[in-house]
Amino acid sequence: MEIQAVKGTKDILPNEINIWRAIETEAKKICANFAYQEIRTPLLEEERLFSRSIGESSDIVRKEMYTFLDRKERRLCLRPEGTASVVRAYLEHGLDKDASIAKFFYFGPMFRAERPQAGRLRQFHHLGVEAIGADSPYLDIEVISLAVTIIEKIGLKGYALQINSIGCPEDRQRYKLVLENLLKPKLKFLCPDCHSRYKINLLRIFDCKNLECKKIVEQLPHIIDSLCEGCLQHFKCVQDGLKNLDIKYEISPYLVRGLDYYTRTCFEIISPHLGAQNALGAGGRYDNLVSDLGGPSRPAIGFALGIERLITALSAEKEKINVCFAEEPLQLFICTLGEKAKQAVFPLVYSLRKAGISCEINYQDKSLKGQMRLADKLGAVSAAILGEDELRKGVIIVRDMRTKEQKEVPLINLNMLMTELKK
Ligand code: HAM
């Protein structure tokens, strides 16, 4: 066909949907256990929500937003992430007036006009979590342990948690001055991208993949060494808490994250199965975002897992991933023989479906053998045969697709048929 899916977007076909549903179901259960509530925000937002929160100089805002003018010349965009939207909704609906902490989770598509490559899409999905209203390091421990629990419960084994602290804005300012002074004499050895990073977003220098730049960057001091006493204590408490929960982590001294709103704790969960784009998910504190967007002071922390990357990593560890995450099979396929049976089967199927039995029938011109083959292909637990003989006798033949045992069941008694199917 001439028209195809937009580059960097993906259809999720029925044969892949089980794993998506399994992840969502498991994650919802775990989030509820951690006392988080679901929130759904629009895919469309005002562009300035993200330029103000993620930052004008971030890669996302500079290069990756799907921004457009609508018919009334308003600058809108497809959301590139969920944190800013959740904070907007939190403020817009006065949820900040409640003294308690607000804890949200969300699923949904995000949009970034990045160069598509393995693990990097233009429409991808986040499972995100935001806890707003406390600066306690214990909340950091809860949020990180929630991310790890989701990953473990969906059955992923190979992953590593990396943490760091990027301190408060004052710490970062101090650190940037140190970096600027150290890098100035080495600028001529840096790649053109790092030149512009030096000018507009210095900390992004740590993301450069260029080997020459890496060599220079790896000589630079760590941000932890620029932290004030309060931020240092906070980070220590987070680490003690993770140890207490037996959650393994590594300190990644150059992990600084690419979104401007972060403060203090930041973390990434990486997988060995993902190649260059190895982050399964990431997050951190954003203590000033609520006030930067016009609200009161409400420190917060959250994370987002990339669902496509979770599935890629799971697929690398598990064979036949869709079988691993298979949902309930089709309970009954009813084969019909002759026009009268075709007519008579409808009230029966309708009643069974309403009573909670999943069933399917044949709509094509197929022989009994062909219908049985279809029942098999659909994975039906039982098949039933309804022909004119059965109609006359007021019965239906029910066949167990595994044992091939057959039984006549009176049609008049739906309960008997249902009991037969539930055996
Ligand atoms: P982020 O690091 O930009 O954080 O995205 C989180 C995760 O989304 C990444 O670790 C990755 O798994 C996935 N991801 C990002 N971009 C793509 C892409 N182009 N294709 C496929 N997957 C991708 C955030 O968005 C923050 N809002 C997380 C957060 C929540 N921080 C605090 N609260």
Short mmCIF file of C-alpha atoms and ligand atoms in Angstrom, two decimals:
data_model
loop_
_atom_site.label_atom_id
_atom_site.label_comp_id
_atom_site.label_asym_id
_atom_site.label_seq_id
_atom_site.Cartn_x
_atom_site.Cartn_y
_atom_site.Cartn_z
CA MET A 1 0.00 0.00 0.00
CA GLU A 2 1.15 3.48 -0.81
CA ILE A 3 0.24 5.04 2.56
CA GLN A 4 2.23 3.71 5.48
CA ALA A 5 2.56 4.46 9.19
CA VAL A 6 4.47 7.69 9.85
CA LYS A 7 8.22 7.10 10.27
CA GLY A 8 9.09 6.40 13.87
CA THR A 9 5.56 5.27 14.80
CA LYS A 10 4.44 1.68 15.24
CA ASP A 11 1.20 -0.24 15.03
CA ILE A 12 0.62 -2.56 17.95
CA LEU A 13 -1.03 -5.57 16.40
CA PRO A 14 -3.39 -8.03 18.11
CA ASN A 15 -0.62 -10.63 18.32
CA GLU A 16 1.49 -8.19 20.37
CA ILE A 17 -1.23 -6.79 22.58
CA ASN A 18 -1.07 -9.41 25.34
CA ILE A 19 2.27 -8.20 26.56
CA TRP A 20 1.09 -4.57 26.55
CA ARG A 21 -1.99 -5.49 28.55
CA ALA A 22 0.02 -7.67 30.93
CA ILE A 23 2.44 -4.80 31.65
CA GLU A 24 -0.41 -2.34 32.16
CA THR A 25 -2.36 -4.69 34.41
CA GLU A 26 0.65 -5.59 36.53
CA ALA A 27 1.80 -1.98 36.77
CA LYS A 28 -1.67 -0.76 37.74
CA LYS A 29 -1.84 -3.35 40.50
CA ILE A 30 1.58 -2.41 41.85
CA CYS A 31 0.91 1.34 41.65
CA ALA A 32 -2.33 0.79 43.59
CA ASN A 33 -0.38 -1.19 46.22
CA PHE A 34 1.96 1.78 46.57
CA ALA A 35 -1.14 4.04 46.87
CA TYR A 36 -0.78 5.85 43.53
CA GLN A 37 -3.88 6.89 41.56
CA GLU A 38 -4.27 6.95 37.81
CA ILE A 39 -4.43 10.27 35.96
CA ARG A 40 -5.11 10.81 32.25
CA THR A 41 -4.10 14.09 30.67
CA PRO A 42 -4.57 15.23 27.05
CA LEU A 43 -2.04 14.47 24.33
CA LEU A 44 -2.30 18.08 23.19
CA GLU A 45 -0.86 20.83 25.36
CA GLU A 46 0.28 24.41 24.95
CA GLU A 47 3.86 24.44 23.77
CA ARG A 48 4.96 26.87 26.49
CA LEU A 49 4.15 24.26 29.16
CA PHE A 50 7.19 22.31 28.01
CA SER A 51 9.48 25.21 27.11
CA ARG A 52 8.98 26.50 30.67
CA SER A 53 9.41 23.14 32.39
CA ILE A 54 11.79 20.97 30.38
CA GLY A 55 13.72 24.12 29.43
CA GLU A 56 14.31 26.21 26.29
CA SER A 57 17.83 24.86 25.95
CA SER A 58 16.96 21.17 26.29
CA ASP A 59 17.21 18.93 23.21
CA ILE A 60 13.50 18.11 23.52
CA VAL A 61 12.35 21.72 23.29
CA ARG A 62 14.99 22.85 20.79
CA LYS A 63 14.72 20.00 18.34
CA GLU A 64 12.16 17.35 19.15
CA MET A 65 8.73 18.82 19.77
CA TYR A 66 5.83 18.36 17.40
CA THR A 67 4.66 21.96 17.57
CA PHE A 68 2.08 23.60 15.34
CA LEU A 69 -0.30 26.54 15.14
CA ASP A 70 -3.95 25.53 15.32
CA ARG A 71 -6.74 27.26 13.38
CA LYS A 72 -6.80 30.09 15.92
CA GLU A 73 -3.01 30.47 15.75
CA ARG A 74 -2.42 28.97 19.19
CA ARG A 75 0.96 27.27 19.59
CA LEU A 76 0.16 23.72 20.57
CA CYS A 77 2.22 20.56 20.66
CA LEU A 78 1.93 16.83 21.07
CA ARG A 79 3.22 16.16 24.56
CA PRO A 80 6.83 14.95 24.62
CA GLU A 81 6.55 13.68 28.21
CA GLY A 82 4.04 13.45 31.06
CA THR A 83 5.56 15.20 34.09
CA ALA A 84 4.77 18.78 33.02
CA SER A 85 1.22 17.77 32.02
CA VAL A 86 0.59 16.13 35.38
CA VAL A 87 1.87 19.20 37.22
CA ARG A 88 -0.33 21.44 35.02
CA ALA A 89 -3.39 19.30 35.82
CA TYR A 90 -2.46 19.24 39.52
CA LEU A 91 -2.41 23.04 39.62
CA GLU A 92 -5.30 23.65 37.25
CA HIS A 93 -7.65 21.52 39.34
CA GLY A 94 -6.49 22.89 42.68
CA LEU A 95 -5.11 19.55 43.84
CA ASP A 96 -2.29 21.50 45.49
CA LYS A 97 -4.86 22.85 47.99
CA ASP A 98 -4.97 19.44 49.63
CA ALA A 99 -2.25 19.27 52.29
CA SER A 100 -1.46 15.63 51.62
CA ILE A 101 0.92 14.29 49.05
CA ALA A 102 -0.59 13.67 45.61
CA LYS A 103 0.58 10.44 44.00
CA PHE A 104 -0.23 9.78 40.34
CA PHE A 105 0.53 7.22 37.68
CA TYR A 106 -0.21 7.30 33.96
CA PHE A 107 0.14 5.36 30.73
CA GLY A 108 0.16 6.83 27.31
CA PRO A 109 1.84 7.88 24.12
CA MET A 110 4.52 10.60 24.04
CA PHE A 111 5.87 12.27 20.90
CA ARG A 112 9.40 13.36 20.08
CA ALA A 113 10.71 14.13 16.61
CA GLU A 114 13.98 12.30 17.16
CA ARG A 115 15.96 10.51 14.48
CA PRO A 116 14.33 7.06 14.48
CA GLN A 117 16.66 4.18 15.26
CA ALA A 118 16.54 0.95 17.28
CA GLY A 119 14.84 1.80 20.57
CA ARG A 120 14.09 5.37 19.54
CA LEU A 121 10.63 6.13 18.23
CA ARG A 122 8.74 9.30 17.44
CA GLN A 123 5.64 8.00 19.17
CA PHE A 124 6.45 5.83 22.19
CA HIS A 125 4.69 5.02 25.43
CA HIS A 126 5.40 5.94 29.01
CA LEU A 127 4.34 4.33 32.21
CA GLY A 128 4.95 7.28 34.48
CA VAL A 129 4.68 8.03 38.16
CA GLU A 130 4.70 11.41 39.92
CA ALA A 131 4.65 11.98 43.70
CA ILE A 132 4.08 15.65 44.50
CA GLY A 133 4.23 17.39 47.86
CA ALA A 134 7.24 16.30 49.95
CA ASP A 135 10.99 16.68 49.91
CA SER A 136 11.54 13.68 52.15
CA PRO A 137 14.27 11.33 50.87
CA TYR A 138 11.96 8.50 51.92
CA LEU A 139 9.70 9.51 49.04
CA ASP A 140 12.67 9.09 46.68
CA ILE A 141 13.17 5.61 48.11
CA GLU A 142 9.51 4.79 47.58
CA VAL A 143 9.51 6.03 43.98
CA ILE A 144 12.72 4.22 43.04
CA SER A 145 11.52 1.02 44.72
CA LEU A 146 8.24 1.30 42.81
CA ALA A 147 10.11 1.45 39.48
CA VAL A 148 12.22 -1.55 40.43
CA THR A 149 9.19 -3.51 41.65
CA ILE A 150 7.36 -2.97 38.35
CA ILE A 151 10.37 -4.15 36.37
CA GLU A 152 10.83 -7.22 38.55
CA LYS A 153 7.15 -8.15 38.67
CA ILE A 154 6.84 -8.16 34.91
CA GLY A 155 9.68 -10.64 34.97
CA LEU A 156 12.69 -8.70 33.70
CA LYS A 157 15.91 -9.93 35.25
CA GLY A 158 18.73 -8.06 33.51
CA TYR A 159 18.68 -4.43 34.53
CA ALA A 160 20.80 -2.03 36.56
CA LEU A 161 19.79 0.97 38.62
CA GLN A 162 22.07 3.99 38.36
CA ILE A 163 21.65 6.95 40.65
CA ASN A 164 23.21 10.34 41.16
CA SER A 165 22.42 13.67 42.77
CA ILE A 166 22.53 16.89 40.78
CA GLY A 167 21.93 18.97 43.90
CA CYS A 168 19.99 22.20 44.17
CA PRO A 169 20.19 25.02 41.55
CA GLU A 170 22.93 26.75 43.59
CA ASP A 171 25.04 23.57 43.61
CA ARG A 172 24.58 23.23 39.89
CA GLN A 173 25.56 26.83 39.27
CA ARG A 174 28.76 26.28 41.27
CA TYR A 175 29.49 23.07 39.39
CA LYS A 176 28.90 24.67 35.99
CA LEU A 177 31.42 27.42 36.81
CA VAL A 178 34.01 24.78 37.68
CA LEU A 179 33.29 22.95 34.40
CA GLU A 180 33.38 26.12 32.32
CA ASN A 181 36.81 27.02 33.66
CA LEU A 182 38.18 23.53 33.17
CA LEU A 183 36.77 23.15 29.65
CA LYS A 184 37.65 26.55 28.28
CA PRO A 185 41.24 25.67 27.38
CA LYS A 186 40.09 22.33 25.91
CA LEU A 187 37.31 23.69 23.71
CA LYS A 188 39.29 23.21 20.51
CA PHE A 189 39.40 19.45 21.16
CA LEU A 190 35.60 19.15 21.56
CA CYS A 191 33.20 18.25 18.73
CA PRO A 192 30.96 20.98 17.21
CA ASP A 193 27.93 19.67 19.18
CA CYS A 194 29.83 20.00 22.44
CA HIS A 195 30.84 23.52 21.43
CA SER A 196 27.20 24.52 21.30
CA ARG A 197 26.46 22.53 24.47
CA TYR A 198 29.21 24.50 26.18
CA LYS A 199 27.35 27.67 25.31
CA ILE A 200 23.73 26.72 25.87
CA ASN A 201 23.44 23.56 27.96
CA LEU A 202 26.76 22.71 29.50
CA LEU A 203 25.76 19.57 31.42
CA ARG A 204 24.64 17.83 28.20
CA ILE A 205 28.34 17.48 27.43
CA PHE A 206 28.19 14.30 29.50
CA ASP A 207 25.89 12.68 26.90
CA CYS A 208 28.32 13.06 24.01
CA LYS A 209 29.20 9.76 22.34
CA ASN A 210 32.28 11.19 20.55
CA LEU A 211 35.35 9.34 21.87
CA GLU A 212 37.59 12.42 21.98
CA CYS A 213 34.96 14.37 23.95
CA LYS A 214 34.43 11.39 26.24
CA LYS A 215 38.11 11.26 27.10
CA ILE A 216 38.01 14.91 28.15
CA VAL A 217 34.70 14.69 29.95
CA GLU A 218 35.78 11.69 32.00
CA GLN A 219 38.55 13.80 33.53
CA LEU A 220 36.03 16.32 34.88
CA PRO A 221 35.10 16.44 38.57
CA HIS A 222 31.85 14.85 39.72
CA ILE A 223 28.80 16.92 40.57
CA ILE A 224 28.46 15.12 43.91
CA ASP A 225 31.65 16.88 44.97
CA SER A 226 29.88 20.24 44.53
CA LEU A 227 26.83 19.40 46.65
CA CYS A 228 25.84 21.49 49.67
CA GLU A 229 25.39 19.80 53.04
CA GLY A 230 21.59 19.50 52.70
CA CYS A 231 21.76 17.84 49.28
CA LEU A 232 24.58 15.57 50.41
CA GLN A 233 22.57 14.39 53.44
CA HIS A 234 19.51 13.83 51.26
CA PHE A 235 21.51 11.68 48.85
CA LYS A 236 23.04 9.70 51.69
CA CYS A 237 19.62 8.98 53.15
CA VAL A 238 18.34 7.78 49.74
CA GLN A 239 21.29 5.42 49.44
CA ASP A 240 20.81 4.08 52.98
CA GLY A 241 17.13 3.49 52.22
CA LEU A 242 17.89 1.58 49.03
CA LYS A 243 20.41 -0.58 50.90
CA ASN A 244 17.78 -1.24 53.57
CA LEU A 245 15.42 -2.53 50.89
CA ASP A 246 18.20 -4.59 49.35
CA ILE A 247 17.90 -2.68 46.09
CA LYS A 248 21.17 -2.80 44.20
CA TYR A 249 22.39 0.44 42.65
CA GLU A 250 25.49 2.04 41.22
CA ILE A 251 26.38 5.69 41.52
CA SER A 252 26.73 7.11 38.03
CA PRO A 253 28.70 10.32 38.64
CA TYR A 254 28.01 11.87 35.23
CA LEU A 255 24.27 11.13 35.16
CA VAL A 256 22.76 14.62 34.94
CA ARG A 257 19.54 14.09 32.88
CA GLY A 258 18.50 16.22 29.93
CA LEU A 259 15.44 17.97 31.31
CA ASP A 260 15.92 21.26 33.14
CA TYR A 261 13.43 20.66 35.92
CA TYR A 262 15.48 18.08 37.81
CA THR A 263 16.99 18.70 41.24
CA ARG A 264 18.80 16.42 43.70
CA THR A 265 18.19 12.68 43.16
CA CYS A 266 18.14 11.48 39.57
CA PHE A 267 18.22 7.91 38.33
CA GLU A 268 18.16 5.72 35.29
CA ILE A 269 17.40 2.05 34.88
CA ILE A 270 19.40 0.53 32.09
CA SER A 271 19.26 -2.83 30.34
CA PRO A 272 22.03 -4.80 28.65
CA HIS A 273 19.54 -5.87 25.95
CA LEU A 274 18.90 -2.47 24.41
CA GLY A 275 22.08 -1.45 22.56
CA ALA A 276 22.88 2.26 22.37
CA GLN A 277 19.47 3.43 23.65
CA ASN A 278 19.88 1.47 26.86
CA ALA A 279 17.58 3.34 29.28
CA LEU A 280 14.48 1.38 30.23
CA GLY A 281 13.33 4.29 32.27
CA ALA A 282 14.47 7.32 34.17
CA GLY A 283 13.38 9.91 36.65
CA GLY A 284 14.29 12.14 39.49
CA ARG A 285 13.31 14.96 41.82
CA TYR A 286 11.87 18.18 40.50
CA ASP A 287 11.51 20.27 43.63
CA ASN A 288 10.95 23.61 41.86
CA LEU A 289 8.73 22.66 38.93
CA VAL A 290 5.38 23.24 40.66
CA SER A 291 6.42 26.73 41.74
CA ASP A 292 8.08 27.46 38.37
CA LEU A 293 4.71 26.78 36.75
CA GLY A 294 3.03 29.28 39.05
CA GLY A 295 2.06 27.07 42.00
CA PRO A 296 3.19 26.96 45.62
CA SER A 297 6.38 25.26 46.74
CA ARG A 298 5.71 21.53 46.31
CA PRO A 299 8.79 19.36 46.00
CA ALA A 300 8.21 16.27 43.90
CA ILE A 301 9.76 13.19 42.35
CA GLY A 302 8.79 10.77 39.59
CA PHE A 303 9.94 8.52 36.79
CA ALA A 304 8.82 7.14 33.45
CA LEU A 305 9.50 3.72 31.98
CA GLY A 306 9.56 3.36 28.18
CA ILE A 307 7.12 0.53 27.48
CA GLU A 308 8.54 -0.35 24.02
CA ARG A 309 12.00 -0.71 25.55
CA LEU A 310 10.64 -2.82 28.42
CA ILE A 311 9.09 -5.15 25.84
CA THR A 312 12.30 -5.33 23.80
CA ALA A 313 14.28 -6.24 26.90
CA LEU A 314 11.68 -8.82 27.98
CA SER A 315 11.67 -10.36 24.50
CA ALA A 316 15.44 -10.76 24.68
CA GLU A 317 15.09 -12.71 27.92
CA LYS A 318 11.99 -14.76 27.19
CA GLU A 319 11.26 -16.95 24.20
CA LYS A 320 7.76 -16.76 22.72
CA ILE A 321 6.93 -13.71 24.72
CA ASN A 322 3.28 -13.59 23.68
CA VAL A 323 2.72 -17.11 24.92
CA CYS A 324 4.32 -16.15 28.27
CA PHE A 325 1.84 -13.32 28.61
CA ALA A 326 -1.17 -15.03 27.00
CA GLU A 327 -4.54 -13.94 28.23
CA GLU A 328 -7.56 -16.16 28.86
CA PRO A 329 -8.15 -18.35 25.80
CA LEU A 330 -11.33 -18.38 23.75
CA GLN A 331 -13.72 -20.67 25.61
CA LEU A 332 -15.96 -21.85 22.81
CA PHE A 333 -16.12 -21.92 19.03
CA ILE A 334 -19.50 -22.98 17.65
CA CYS A 335 -19.49 -24.68 14.26
CA THR A 336 -22.75 -24.57 12.39
CA LEU A 337 -24.01 -26.82 9.63
CA GLY A 338 -26.78 -25.51 7.42
CA GLU A 339 -28.73 -22.27 7.23
CA LYS A 340 -31.15 -23.08 10.09
CA ALA A 341 -28.29 -23.70 12.49
CA LYS A 342 -26.66 -20.44 11.41
CA GLN A 343 -29.84 -18.61 12.36
CA ALA A 344 -30.37 -20.52 15.58
CA VAL A 345 -26.82 -20.04 16.82
CA PHE A 346 -27.19 -16.27 17.25
CA PRO A 347 -29.47 -16.16 20.33
CA LEU A 348 -27.27 -18.85 21.87
CA VAL A 349 -23.99 -17.00 21.25
CA TYR A 350 -25.53 -13.73 22.42
CA SER A 351 -26.68 -15.31 25.71
CA LEU A 352 -23.35 -17.03 26.29
CA ARG A 353 -21.35 -13.86 25.63
CA LYS A 354 -23.61 -11.85 27.95
CA ALA A 355 -23.20 -14.56 30.59
CA GLY A 356 -19.42 -14.12 30.42
CA ILE A 357 -18.38 -16.98 28.14
CA SER A 358 -16.09 -15.91 25.32
CA CYS A 359 -17.24 -17.50 22.10
CA GLU A 360 -16.94 -17.16 18.37
CA ILE A 361 -18.81 -18.50 15.37
CA ASN A 362 -18.13 -18.93 11.70
CA TYR A 363 -19.25 -16.24 9.24
CA GLN A 364 -17.74 -17.69 6.11
CA ASP A 365 -18.62 -20.50 3.81
CA LYS A 366 -16.63 -23.25 5.55
CA SER A 367 -16.97 -27.01 5.89
CA LEU A 368 -17.11 -28.55 9.36
CA LYS A 369 -13.45 -29.47 8.97
CA GLY A 370 -12.61 -25.88 8.03
CA GLN A 371 -14.54 -24.56 11.02
CA MET A 372 -12.75 -26.97 13.35
CA ARG A 373 -9.43 -25.80 11.93
CA LEU A 374 -10.45 -22.22 12.65
CA ALA A 375 -11.45 -23.17 16.23
CA ASP A 376 -8.01 -24.68 16.63
CA LYS A 377 -6.27 -21.61 15.18
CA LEU A 378 -8.17 -19.37 17.58
CA GLY A 379 -7.05 -21.58 20.48
CA ALA A 380 -10.61 -22.42 21.56
CA VAL A 381 -10.80 -24.64 24.64
CA SER A 382 -14.03 -26.24 23.39
CA ALA A 383 -15.78 -26.43 20.08
CA ALA A 384 -19.48 -27.08 19.63
CA ILE A 385 -21.33 -28.43 16.65
CA LEU A 386 -24.82 -27.36 15.80
CA GLY A 387 -26.47 -28.89 12.74
CA GLU A 388 -30.03 -29.55 11.70
CA ASP A 389 -30.02 -32.97 13.46
CA GLU A 390 -28.96 -31.36 16.74
CA LEU A 391 -31.57 -28.62 16.33
CA ARG A 392 -34.28 -31.24 15.86
CA LYS A 393 -33.09 -33.12 18.95
CA GLY A 394 -32.67 -29.86 20.93
CA VAL A 395 -29.01 -30.54 21.73
CA ILE A 396 -25.57 -29.25 20.85
CA ILE A 397 -22.41 -31.36 20.62
CA VAL A 398 -19.57 -30.02 22.77
CA ARG A 399 -16.05 -31.20 22.06
CA ASP A 400 -13.06 -30.77 24.33
CA MET A 401 -10.37 -29.57 21.93
CA ARG A 402 -7.57 -31.17 23.93
CA THR A 403 -8.95 -34.63 24.70
CA LYS A 404 -11.27 -34.65 21.64
CA GLU A 405 -14.00 -36.07 23.89
CA GLN A 406 -17.52 -35.18 22.72
CA LYS A 407 -20.74 -34.83 24.63
CA GLU A 408 -24.33 -33.96 23.75
CA VAL A 409 -25.70 -31.13 25.92
CA PRO A 410 -29.39 -30.09 25.94
CA LEU A 411 -29.78 -26.72 24.25
CA ILE A 412 -32.69 -25.75 26.43
CA ASN A 413 -30.48 -25.55 29.48
CA LEU A 414 -27.87 -22.81 29.10
CA ASN A 415 -26.59 -23.46 32.61
CA MET A 416 -25.71 -27.03 31.75
CA LEU A 417 -23.80 -25.87 28.71
CA MET A 418 -21.98 -23.25 30.76
CA THR A 419 -21.09 -25.80 33.44
CA GLU A 420 -19.78 -28.07 30.72
CA LEU A 421 -17.61 -25.26 29.33
CA LYS A 422 -16.25 -24.21 32.71
CA LYS A 423 -15.13 -27.77 33.58
P1 HAM B 1 12.92 10.52 29.75
O1 HAM B 1 14.24 10.03 30.21
O2 HAM B 1 12.92 11.55 28.70
O3 HAM B 1 12.17 11.03 31.05
O4 HAM B 1 12.04 9.30 29.26
C1 HAM B 1 11.85 8.16 30.07
C2 HAM B 1 12.01 6.89 29.26
O5 HAM B 1 11.20 6.94 28.09
C3 HAM B 1 13.41 6.64 28.72
O6 HAM B 1 14.25 6.09 29.71
C4 HAM B 1 13.11 5.65 27.61
O7 HAM B 1 12.91 4.34 28.13
C5 HAM B 1 11.78 6.16 27.08
N1 HAM B 1 12.00 6.98 25.87
C6 HAM B 1 12.37 8.27 25.82
N2 HAM B 1 12.45 8.70 24.54
C7 HAM B 1 12.12 7.65 23.77
C8 HAM B 1 12.01 7.44 22.35
N3 HAM B 1 12.25 8.42 21.48
N4 HAM B 1 11.63 6.21 21.89
C9 HAM B 1 11.38 5.21 22.78
N5 HAM B 1 11.46 5.36 24.13
C10 HAM B 1 11.83 6.54 24.62
C11 HAM B 1 10.98 11.68 31.02
O8 HAM B 1 10.26 11.78 30.07
C12 HAM B 1 10.55 12.21 32.38
N6 HAM B 1 9.23 12.81 32.24
C13 HAM B 1 10.56 11.13 33.44
C14 HAM B 1 10.13 11.64 34.78
C15 HAM B 1 8.92 11.51 35.35
N7 HAM B 1 10.87 12.35 35.59
C16 HAM B 1 10.16 12.67 36.67
N8 HAM B 1 8.97 12.18 36.52
#
